[in-house]
mmCIF file of C-alpha atoms in Angstrom:
data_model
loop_
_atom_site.group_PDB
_atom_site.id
_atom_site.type_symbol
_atom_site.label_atom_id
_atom_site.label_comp_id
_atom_site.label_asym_id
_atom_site.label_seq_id
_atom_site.Cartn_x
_atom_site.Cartn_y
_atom_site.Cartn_z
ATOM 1 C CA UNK E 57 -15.157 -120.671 30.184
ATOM 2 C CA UNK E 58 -11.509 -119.456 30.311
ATOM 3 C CA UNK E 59 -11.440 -118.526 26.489
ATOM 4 C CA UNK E 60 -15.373 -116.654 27.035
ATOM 5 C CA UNK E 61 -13.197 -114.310 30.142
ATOM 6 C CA UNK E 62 -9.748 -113.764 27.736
ATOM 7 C CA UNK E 63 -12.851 -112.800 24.827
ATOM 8 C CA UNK E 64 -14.308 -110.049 27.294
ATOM 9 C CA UNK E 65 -11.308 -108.912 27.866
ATOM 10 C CA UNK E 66 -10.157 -108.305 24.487
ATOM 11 C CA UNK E 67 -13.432 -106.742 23.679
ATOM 12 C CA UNK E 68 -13.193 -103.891 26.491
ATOM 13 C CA UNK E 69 -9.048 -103.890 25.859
ATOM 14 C CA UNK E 70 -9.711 -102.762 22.156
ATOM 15 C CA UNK E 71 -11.366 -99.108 22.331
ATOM 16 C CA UNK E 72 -8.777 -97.977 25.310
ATOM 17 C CA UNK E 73 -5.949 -99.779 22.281
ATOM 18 C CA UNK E 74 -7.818 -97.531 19.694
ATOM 19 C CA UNK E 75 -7.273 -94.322 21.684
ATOM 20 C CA UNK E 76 -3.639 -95.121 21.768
ATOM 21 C CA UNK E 77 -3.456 -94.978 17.893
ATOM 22 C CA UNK E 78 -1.380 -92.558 16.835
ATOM 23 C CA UNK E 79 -3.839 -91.289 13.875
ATOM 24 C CA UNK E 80 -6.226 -90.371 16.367
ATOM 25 C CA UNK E 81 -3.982 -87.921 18.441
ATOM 26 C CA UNK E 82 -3.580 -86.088 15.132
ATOM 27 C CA UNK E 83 -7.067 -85.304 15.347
ATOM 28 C CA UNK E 84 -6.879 -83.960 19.041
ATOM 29 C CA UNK E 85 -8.127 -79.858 19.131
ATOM 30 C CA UNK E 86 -5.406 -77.739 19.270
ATOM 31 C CA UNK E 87 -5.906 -74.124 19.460
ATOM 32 C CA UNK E 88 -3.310 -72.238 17.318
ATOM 33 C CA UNK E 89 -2.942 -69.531 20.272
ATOM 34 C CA UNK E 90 -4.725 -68.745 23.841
ATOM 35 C CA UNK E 91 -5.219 -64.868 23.613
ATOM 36 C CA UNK E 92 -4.492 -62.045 21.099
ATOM 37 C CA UNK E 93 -4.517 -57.951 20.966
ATOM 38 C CA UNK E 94 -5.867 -56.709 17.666
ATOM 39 C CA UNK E 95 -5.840 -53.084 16.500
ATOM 40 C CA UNK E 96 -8.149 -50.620 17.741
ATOM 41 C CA UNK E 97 -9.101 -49.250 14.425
ATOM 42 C CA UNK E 98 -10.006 -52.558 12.541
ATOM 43 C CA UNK E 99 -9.044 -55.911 12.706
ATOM 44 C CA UNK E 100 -9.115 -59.472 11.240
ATOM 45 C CA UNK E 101 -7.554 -62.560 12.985
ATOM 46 C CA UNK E 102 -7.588 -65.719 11.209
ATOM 47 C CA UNK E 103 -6.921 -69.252 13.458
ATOM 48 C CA UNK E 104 -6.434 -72.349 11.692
ATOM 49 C CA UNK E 105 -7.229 -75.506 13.065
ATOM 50 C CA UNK E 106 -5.082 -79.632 12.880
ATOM 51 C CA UNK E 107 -9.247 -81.018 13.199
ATOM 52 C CA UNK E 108 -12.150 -80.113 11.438
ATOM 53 C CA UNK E 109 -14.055 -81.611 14.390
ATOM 54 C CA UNK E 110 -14.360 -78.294 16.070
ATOM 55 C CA UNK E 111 -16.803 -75.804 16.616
ATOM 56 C CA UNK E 112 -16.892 -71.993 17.980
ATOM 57 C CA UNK E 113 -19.476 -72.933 20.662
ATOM 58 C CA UNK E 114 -19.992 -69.263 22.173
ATOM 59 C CA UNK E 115 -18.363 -66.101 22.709
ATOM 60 C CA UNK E 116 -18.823 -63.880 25.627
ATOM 61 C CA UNK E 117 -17.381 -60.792 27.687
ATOM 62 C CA UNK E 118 -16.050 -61.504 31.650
ATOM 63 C CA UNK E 119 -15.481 -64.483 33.557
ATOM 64 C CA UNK E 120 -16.723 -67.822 32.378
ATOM 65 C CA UNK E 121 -19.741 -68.957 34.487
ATOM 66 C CA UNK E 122 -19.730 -65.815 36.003
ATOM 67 C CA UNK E 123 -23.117 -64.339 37.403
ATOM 68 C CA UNK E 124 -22.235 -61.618 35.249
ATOM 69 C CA UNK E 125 -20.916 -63.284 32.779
ATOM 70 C CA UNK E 126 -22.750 -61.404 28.778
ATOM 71 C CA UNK E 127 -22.548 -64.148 26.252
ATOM 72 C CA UNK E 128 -22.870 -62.713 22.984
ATOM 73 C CA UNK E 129 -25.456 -63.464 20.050
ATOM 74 C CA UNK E 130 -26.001 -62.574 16.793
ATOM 75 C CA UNK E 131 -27.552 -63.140 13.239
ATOM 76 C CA UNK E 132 -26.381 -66.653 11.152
ATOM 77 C CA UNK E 133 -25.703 -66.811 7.704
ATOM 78 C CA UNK E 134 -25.050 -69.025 5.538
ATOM 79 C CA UNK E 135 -21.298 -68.000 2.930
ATOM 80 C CA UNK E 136 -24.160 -66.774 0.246
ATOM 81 C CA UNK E 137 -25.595 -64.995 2.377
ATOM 82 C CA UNK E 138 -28.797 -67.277 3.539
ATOM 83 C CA UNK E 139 -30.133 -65.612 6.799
ATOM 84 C CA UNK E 140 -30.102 -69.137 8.815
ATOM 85 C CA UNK E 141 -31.855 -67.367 12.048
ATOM 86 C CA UNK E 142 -30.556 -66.249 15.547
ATOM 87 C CA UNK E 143 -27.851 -67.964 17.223
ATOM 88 C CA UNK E 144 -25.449 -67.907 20.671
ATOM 89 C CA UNK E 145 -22.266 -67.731 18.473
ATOM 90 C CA UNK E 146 -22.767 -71.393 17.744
ATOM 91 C CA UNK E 147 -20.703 -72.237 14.441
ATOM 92 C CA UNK E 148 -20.163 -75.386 13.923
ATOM 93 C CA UNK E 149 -20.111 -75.927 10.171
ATOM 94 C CA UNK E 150 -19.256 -73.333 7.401
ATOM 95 C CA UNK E 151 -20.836 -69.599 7.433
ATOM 96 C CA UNK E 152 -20.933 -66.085 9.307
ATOM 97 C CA UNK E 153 -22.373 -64.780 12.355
ATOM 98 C CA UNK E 154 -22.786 -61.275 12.663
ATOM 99 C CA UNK E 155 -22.610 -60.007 16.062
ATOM 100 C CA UNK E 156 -25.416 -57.513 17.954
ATOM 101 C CA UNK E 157 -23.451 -56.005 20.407
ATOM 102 C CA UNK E 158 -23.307 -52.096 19.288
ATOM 103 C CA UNK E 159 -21.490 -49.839 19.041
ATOM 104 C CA UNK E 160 -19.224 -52.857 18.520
ATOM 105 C CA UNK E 161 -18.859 -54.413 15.115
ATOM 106 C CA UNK E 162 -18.025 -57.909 15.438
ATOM 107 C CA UNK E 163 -18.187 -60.961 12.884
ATOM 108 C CA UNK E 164 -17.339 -64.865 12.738
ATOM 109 C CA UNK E 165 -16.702 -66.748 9.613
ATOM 110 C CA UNK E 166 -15.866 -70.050 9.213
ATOM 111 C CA UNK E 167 -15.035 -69.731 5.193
ATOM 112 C CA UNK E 168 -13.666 -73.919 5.421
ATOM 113 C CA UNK E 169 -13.540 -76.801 7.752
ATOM 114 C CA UNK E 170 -10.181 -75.803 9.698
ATOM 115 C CA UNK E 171 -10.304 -71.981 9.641
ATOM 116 C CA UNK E 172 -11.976 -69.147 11.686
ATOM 117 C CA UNK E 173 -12.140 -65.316 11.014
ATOM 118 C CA UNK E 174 -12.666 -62.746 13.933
ATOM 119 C CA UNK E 175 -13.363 -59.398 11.980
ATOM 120 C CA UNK E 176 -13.838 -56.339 14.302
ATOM 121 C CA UNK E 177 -14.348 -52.856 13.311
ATOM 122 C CA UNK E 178 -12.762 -50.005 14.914
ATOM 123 C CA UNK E 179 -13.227 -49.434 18.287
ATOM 124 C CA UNK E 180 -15.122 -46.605 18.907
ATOM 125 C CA UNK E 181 -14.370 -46.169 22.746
ATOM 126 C CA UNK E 182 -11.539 -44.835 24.189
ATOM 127 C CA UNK E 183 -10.696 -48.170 26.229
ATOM 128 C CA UNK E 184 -9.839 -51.804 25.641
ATOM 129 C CA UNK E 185 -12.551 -54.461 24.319
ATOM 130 C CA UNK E 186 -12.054 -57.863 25.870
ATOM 131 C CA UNK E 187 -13.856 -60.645 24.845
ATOM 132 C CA UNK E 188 -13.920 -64.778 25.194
ATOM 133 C CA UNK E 189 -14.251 -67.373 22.428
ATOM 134 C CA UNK E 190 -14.744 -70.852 23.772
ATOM 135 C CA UNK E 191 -13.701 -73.522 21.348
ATOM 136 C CA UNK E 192 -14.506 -77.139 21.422
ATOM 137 C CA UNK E 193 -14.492 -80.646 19.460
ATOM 138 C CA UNK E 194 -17.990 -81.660 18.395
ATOM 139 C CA UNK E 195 -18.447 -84.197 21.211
ATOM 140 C CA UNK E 196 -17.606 -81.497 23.797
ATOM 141 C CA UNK E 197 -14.790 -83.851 24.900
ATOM 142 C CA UNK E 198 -12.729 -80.626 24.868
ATOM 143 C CA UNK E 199 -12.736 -76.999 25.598
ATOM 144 C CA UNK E 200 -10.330 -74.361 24.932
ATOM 145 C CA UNK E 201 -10.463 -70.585 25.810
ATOM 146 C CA UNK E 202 -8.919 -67.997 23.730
ATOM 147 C CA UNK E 203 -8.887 -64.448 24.956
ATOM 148 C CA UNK E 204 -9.214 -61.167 22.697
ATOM 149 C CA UNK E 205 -8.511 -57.928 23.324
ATOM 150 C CA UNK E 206 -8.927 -55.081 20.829
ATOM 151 C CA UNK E 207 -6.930 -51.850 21.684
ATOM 152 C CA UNK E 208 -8.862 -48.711 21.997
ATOM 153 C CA UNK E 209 -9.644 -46.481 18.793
ATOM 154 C CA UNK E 210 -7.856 -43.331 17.248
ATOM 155 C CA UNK E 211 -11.742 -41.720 17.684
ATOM 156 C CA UNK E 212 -13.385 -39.728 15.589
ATOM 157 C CA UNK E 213 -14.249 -36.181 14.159
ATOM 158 C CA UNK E 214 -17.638 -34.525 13.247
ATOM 159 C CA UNK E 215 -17.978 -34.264 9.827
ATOM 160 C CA UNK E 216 -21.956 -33.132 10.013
ATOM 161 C CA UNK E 217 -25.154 -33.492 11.795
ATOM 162 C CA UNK E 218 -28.575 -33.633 9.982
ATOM 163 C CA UNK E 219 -32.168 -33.020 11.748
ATOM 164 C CA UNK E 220 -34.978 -34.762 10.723
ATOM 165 C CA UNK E 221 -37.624 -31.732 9.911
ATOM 166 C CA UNK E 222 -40.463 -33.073 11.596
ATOM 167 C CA UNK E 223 -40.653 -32.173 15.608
ATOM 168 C CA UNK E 224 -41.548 -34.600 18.022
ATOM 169 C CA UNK E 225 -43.461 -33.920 21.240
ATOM 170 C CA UNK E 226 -44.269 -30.473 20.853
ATOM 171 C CA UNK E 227 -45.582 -28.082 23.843
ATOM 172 C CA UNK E 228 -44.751 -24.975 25.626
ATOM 173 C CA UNK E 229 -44.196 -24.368 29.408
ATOM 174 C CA UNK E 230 -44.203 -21.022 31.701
ATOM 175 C CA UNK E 231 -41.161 -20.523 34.048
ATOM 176 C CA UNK E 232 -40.874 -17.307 36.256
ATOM 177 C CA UNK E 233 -37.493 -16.277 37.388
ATOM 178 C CA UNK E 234 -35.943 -13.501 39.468
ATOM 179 C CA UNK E 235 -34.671 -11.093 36.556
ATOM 180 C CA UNK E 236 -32.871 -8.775 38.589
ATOM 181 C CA UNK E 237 -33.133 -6.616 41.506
ATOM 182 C CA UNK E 238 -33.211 -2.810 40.850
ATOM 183 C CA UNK E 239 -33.158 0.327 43.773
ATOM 184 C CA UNK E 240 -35.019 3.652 42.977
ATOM 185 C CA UNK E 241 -34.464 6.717 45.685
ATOM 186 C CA UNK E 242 -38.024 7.817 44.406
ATOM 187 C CA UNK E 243 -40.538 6.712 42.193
ATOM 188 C CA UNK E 244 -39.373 5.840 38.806
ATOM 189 C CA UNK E 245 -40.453 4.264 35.439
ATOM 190 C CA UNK E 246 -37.604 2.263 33.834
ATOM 191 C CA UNK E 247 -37.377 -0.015 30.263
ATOM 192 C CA UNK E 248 -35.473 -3.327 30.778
ATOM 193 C CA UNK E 249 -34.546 -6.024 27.942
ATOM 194 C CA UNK E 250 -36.519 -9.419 29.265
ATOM 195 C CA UNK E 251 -34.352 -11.288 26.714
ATOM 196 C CA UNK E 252 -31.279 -10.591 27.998
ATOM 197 C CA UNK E 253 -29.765 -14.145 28.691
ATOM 198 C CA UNK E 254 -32.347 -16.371 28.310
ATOM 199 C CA UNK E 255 -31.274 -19.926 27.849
ATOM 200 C CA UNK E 256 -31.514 -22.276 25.105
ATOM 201 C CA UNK E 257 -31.197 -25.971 26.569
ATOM 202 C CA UNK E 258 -29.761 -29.258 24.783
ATOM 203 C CA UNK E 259 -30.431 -32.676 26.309
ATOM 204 C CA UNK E 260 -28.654 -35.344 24.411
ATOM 205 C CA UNK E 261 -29.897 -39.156 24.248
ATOM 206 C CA UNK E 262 -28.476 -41.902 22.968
ATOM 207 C CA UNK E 263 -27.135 -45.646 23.573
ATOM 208 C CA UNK E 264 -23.477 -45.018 22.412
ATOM 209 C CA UNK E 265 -20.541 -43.620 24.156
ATOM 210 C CA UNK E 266 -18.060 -42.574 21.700
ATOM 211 C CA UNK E 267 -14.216 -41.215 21.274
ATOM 212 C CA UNK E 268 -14.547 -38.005 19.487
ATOM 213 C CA UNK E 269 -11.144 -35.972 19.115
ATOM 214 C CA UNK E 270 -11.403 -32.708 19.657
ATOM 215 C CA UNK E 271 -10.655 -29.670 16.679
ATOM 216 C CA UNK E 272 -7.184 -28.097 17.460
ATOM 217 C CA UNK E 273 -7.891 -26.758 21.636
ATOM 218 C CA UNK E 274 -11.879 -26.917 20.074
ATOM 219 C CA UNK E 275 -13.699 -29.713 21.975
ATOM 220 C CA UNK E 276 -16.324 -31.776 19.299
ATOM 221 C CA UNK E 277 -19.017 -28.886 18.365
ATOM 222 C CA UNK E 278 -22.276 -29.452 16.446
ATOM 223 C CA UNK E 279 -24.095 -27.082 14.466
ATOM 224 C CA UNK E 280 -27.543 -26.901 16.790
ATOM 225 C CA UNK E 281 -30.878 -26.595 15.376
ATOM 226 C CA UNK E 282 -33.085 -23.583 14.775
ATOM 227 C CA UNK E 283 -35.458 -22.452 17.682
ATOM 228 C CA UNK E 284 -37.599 -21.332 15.075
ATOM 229 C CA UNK E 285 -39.638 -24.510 14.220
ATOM 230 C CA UNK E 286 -42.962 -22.915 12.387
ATOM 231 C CA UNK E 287 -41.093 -25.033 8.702
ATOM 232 C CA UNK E 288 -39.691 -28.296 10.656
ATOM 233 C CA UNK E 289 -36.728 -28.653 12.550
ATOM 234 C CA UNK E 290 -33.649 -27.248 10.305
ATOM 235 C CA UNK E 291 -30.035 -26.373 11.084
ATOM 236 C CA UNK E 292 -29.536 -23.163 13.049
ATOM 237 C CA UNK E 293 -26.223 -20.555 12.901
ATOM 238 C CA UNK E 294 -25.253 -21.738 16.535
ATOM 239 C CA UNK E 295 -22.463 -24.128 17.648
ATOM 240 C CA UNK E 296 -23.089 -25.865 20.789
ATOM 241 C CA UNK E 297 -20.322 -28.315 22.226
ATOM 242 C CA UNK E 298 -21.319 -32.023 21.870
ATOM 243 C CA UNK E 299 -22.277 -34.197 24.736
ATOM 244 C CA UNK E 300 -23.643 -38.029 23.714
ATOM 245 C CA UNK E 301 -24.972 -38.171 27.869
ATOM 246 C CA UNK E 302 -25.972 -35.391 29.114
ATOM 247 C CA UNK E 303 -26.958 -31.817 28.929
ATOM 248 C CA UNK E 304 -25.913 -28.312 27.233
ATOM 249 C CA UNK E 305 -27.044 -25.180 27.083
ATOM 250 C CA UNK E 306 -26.662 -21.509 24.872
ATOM 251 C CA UNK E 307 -27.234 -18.637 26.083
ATOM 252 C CA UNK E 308 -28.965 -15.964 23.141
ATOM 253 C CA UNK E 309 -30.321 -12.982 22.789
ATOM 254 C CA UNK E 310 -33.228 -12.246 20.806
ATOM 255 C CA UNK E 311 -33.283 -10.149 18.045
ATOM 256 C CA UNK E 312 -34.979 -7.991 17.967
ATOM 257 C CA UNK E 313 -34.662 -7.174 22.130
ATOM 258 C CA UNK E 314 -37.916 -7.940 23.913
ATOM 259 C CA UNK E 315 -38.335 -4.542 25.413
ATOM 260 C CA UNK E 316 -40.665 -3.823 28.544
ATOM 261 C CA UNK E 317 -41.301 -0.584 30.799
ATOM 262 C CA UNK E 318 -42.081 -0.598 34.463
ATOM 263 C CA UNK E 319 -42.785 1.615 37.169
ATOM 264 C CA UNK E 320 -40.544 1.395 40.719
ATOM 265 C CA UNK E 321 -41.430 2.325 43.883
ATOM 266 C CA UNK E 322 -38.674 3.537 46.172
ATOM 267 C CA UNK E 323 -36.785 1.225 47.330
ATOM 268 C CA UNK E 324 -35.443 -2.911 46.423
ATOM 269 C CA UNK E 325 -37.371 -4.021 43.511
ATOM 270 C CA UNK E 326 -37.178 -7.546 42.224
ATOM 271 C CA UNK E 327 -38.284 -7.691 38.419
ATOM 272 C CA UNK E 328 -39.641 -11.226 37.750
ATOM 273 C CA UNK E 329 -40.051 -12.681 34.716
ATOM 274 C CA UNK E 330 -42.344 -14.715 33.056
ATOM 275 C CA UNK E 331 -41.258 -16.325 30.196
ATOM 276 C CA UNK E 332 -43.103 -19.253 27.618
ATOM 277 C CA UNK E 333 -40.815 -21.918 25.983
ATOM 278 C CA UNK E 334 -41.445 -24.443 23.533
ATOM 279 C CA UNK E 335 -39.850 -27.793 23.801
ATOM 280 C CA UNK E 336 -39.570 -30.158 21.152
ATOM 281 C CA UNK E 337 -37.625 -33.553 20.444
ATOM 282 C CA UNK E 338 -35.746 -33.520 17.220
ATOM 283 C CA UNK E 339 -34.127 -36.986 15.999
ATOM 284 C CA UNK E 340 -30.938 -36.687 14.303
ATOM 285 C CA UNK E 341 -27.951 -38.694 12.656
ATOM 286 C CA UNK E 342 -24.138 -37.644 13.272
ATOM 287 C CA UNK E 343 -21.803 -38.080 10.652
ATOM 288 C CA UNK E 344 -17.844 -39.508 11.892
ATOM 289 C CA UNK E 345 -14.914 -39.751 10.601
ATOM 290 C CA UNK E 346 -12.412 -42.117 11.683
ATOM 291 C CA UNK E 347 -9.231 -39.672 12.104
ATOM 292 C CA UNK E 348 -6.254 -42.338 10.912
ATOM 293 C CA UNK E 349 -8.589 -44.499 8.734
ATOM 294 C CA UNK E 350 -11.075 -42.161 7.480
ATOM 295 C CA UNK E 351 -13.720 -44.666 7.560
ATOM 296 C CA UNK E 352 -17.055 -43.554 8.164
ATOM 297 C CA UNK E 353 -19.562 -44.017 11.072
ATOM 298 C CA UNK E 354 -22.756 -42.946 11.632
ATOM 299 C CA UNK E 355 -24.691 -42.607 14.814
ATOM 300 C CA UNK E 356 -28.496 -41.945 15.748
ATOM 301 C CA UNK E 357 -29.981 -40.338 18.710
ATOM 302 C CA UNK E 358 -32.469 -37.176 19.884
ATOM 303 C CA UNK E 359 -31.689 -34.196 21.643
ATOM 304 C CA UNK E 360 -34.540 -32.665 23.417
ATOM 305 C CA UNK E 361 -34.752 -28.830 22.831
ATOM 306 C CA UNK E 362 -36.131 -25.724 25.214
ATOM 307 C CA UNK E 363 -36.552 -22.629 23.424
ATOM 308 C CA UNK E 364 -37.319 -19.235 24.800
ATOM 309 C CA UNK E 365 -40.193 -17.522 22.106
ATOM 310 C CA UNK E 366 -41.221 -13.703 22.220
ATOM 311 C CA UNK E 367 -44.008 -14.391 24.778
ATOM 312 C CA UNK E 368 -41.924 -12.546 27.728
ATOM 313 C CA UNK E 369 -43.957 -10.191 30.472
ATOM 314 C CA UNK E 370 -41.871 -9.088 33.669
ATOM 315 C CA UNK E 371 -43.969 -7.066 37.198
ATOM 316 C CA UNK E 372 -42.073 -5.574 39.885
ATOM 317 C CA UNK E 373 -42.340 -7.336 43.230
ATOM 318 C CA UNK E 374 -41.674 -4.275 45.596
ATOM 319 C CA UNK E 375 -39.704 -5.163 49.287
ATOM 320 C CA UNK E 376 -41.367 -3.548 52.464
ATOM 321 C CA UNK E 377 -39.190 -1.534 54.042
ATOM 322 C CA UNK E 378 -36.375 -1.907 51.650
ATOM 323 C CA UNK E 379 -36.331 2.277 51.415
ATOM 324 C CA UNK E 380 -34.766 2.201 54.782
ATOM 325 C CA UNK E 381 -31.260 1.925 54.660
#
């Protein structure tokens, strides 16, 4: 019975013995660093690895475990390019994930069994980007954190902007507005240019907020399209300053002057104005620049347009009593 006990004992003594082996401490995860700032304007960080029993098990923006904690996901590959499906930033063998996250550009590869690549683009706001990769063994005996940051980009410039021809959501709309207010001494007939002014309005949509560098003292213009849509949207002669959220507005005058005569009683006389305007959504594609690297970027969006046309009629709205002074 004594040499059955001293048996069991050796039998549950061995695995802690095992762990003490010296062989197997080699294989214990190390992470080659804890956090890292990479280059706003394009990066790749490469960490090697003393295991190949490890895995990037997720990557993720704010506090671990956090309520609002955004873990990341993206598209898996295989290294020639096999599209393995979506995944949580899992890696755990050899191949790429390509992040979603825009306007971020963000990709994992593990090209062998002890390395991993973090390749950003540039960063296309004018802050930091921090992010979380949480590294572990394969038996999740272990977890590391390693901490990225990614300093803000040099920004961009406008190189162009193309319209696609074809309008979307086409109608027109009457507003009335208080022209001006004129005074006669008597009854008079005057002529008064109902174009004067008038507003063309630019409402910009889109999901990205991006650092564009202004021109000299110029802030980021566009070229802004044509009010005249009869043969699709095209590019007009007017510049209009560029807003990603947001409105704009021009102000234009028509040419030729839309010209109108009316008759004033003695007195204040407000002339109000009736004007029609079309409004039309036009999607379009701006063209960047990186300003140190030079490396393209392209970004889609609409801009919702509101366009006085030549259908303009004015009356005078006399005020009682207004003769007396």
């Amino acid at each position: 019975m004594k040499h059955t006990c001293n048996y069991l004992f050796l039998l549950l003594l061995l695995p802690l013995l095992h762990a003490c082996n010296g062989d197997v401490f080699v294989d214990e995860l190390k992470v080659p660093l804890t956090e890292a700032t990479l280059s706003g304007d394009g990066d790749t960080l490469t960490l090697r690895f003393n295991t190949s029993n490890w895995q990037l098990n997720q990557a993720y923006r704010g506090e671990y475990g956090d309520a609002y904690t955004h873990y990341l996901a993206g598209e898996l590959y295989t290294l020639d390019g096999t599209d393995m499906g979506r995944t949580n930033c899992l890696l755990d063998r050899k191949g790429k994930i390509v992040v979603d996250y825009p306007p971020y550009e963000i990709t994992f590869i593990r090209p062998n069994d002890r390395e991993l690549q973090i390749i950003l683009g540039d960063n296309p706001k004018n802050e930091a980007f921090d992010f979380n990769l949480e590294i572990n063994d394969k038996d999740y005996f272990q977890r590391e954190e390693i901490h990225l940051t990614q300093q803000p980009g040099s920004g961009y410039v406008i190189d162009r902007i193309e319209y696609d021809p074809v309008p979307k959501d086409v109608y027109t709309r009457i507003e009335e507005d208080n022209y001006l207010i004129d005074w006669a001494d008597e009854p008079v007939t005057r002529t008064y240019n109902l174009s004067e002014r008038m507003r063309r309005w630019f409402n910009f949509h889109g999901d990205a907020d991006l650092y564009l560098v202004p021109t000299g003292d110029e802030p980021p213009t566009i070229i802004a399209p044509a009010a005249d849509i009869s043969q699709g949207v095209k590019p007009g002669t007017d510049r209009i300053e560029y807003f990603r959220y947001g409105s704009n507005m021009l102000f234009v005058d028509m040419e030729p002057p839309v010209m109108r005569t009316l008759t004033l009683k003695p007195g204040f006389t407000s002339i109000m104005r009736l004007a029609e305007y079309r409004i039309y959504t036009a999607y379009y594609t701006l063209h960047l620049r990186n300003v140190k690297t030079g490396k393209p970027r392209t970004v889609q969006g609409n801009i919702q347009c509101t366009n006085p046309i030549e259908a303009i009629t004015a009356y005078p709205k006399h005020h009682e009593n207004s003769d007396k002074r």
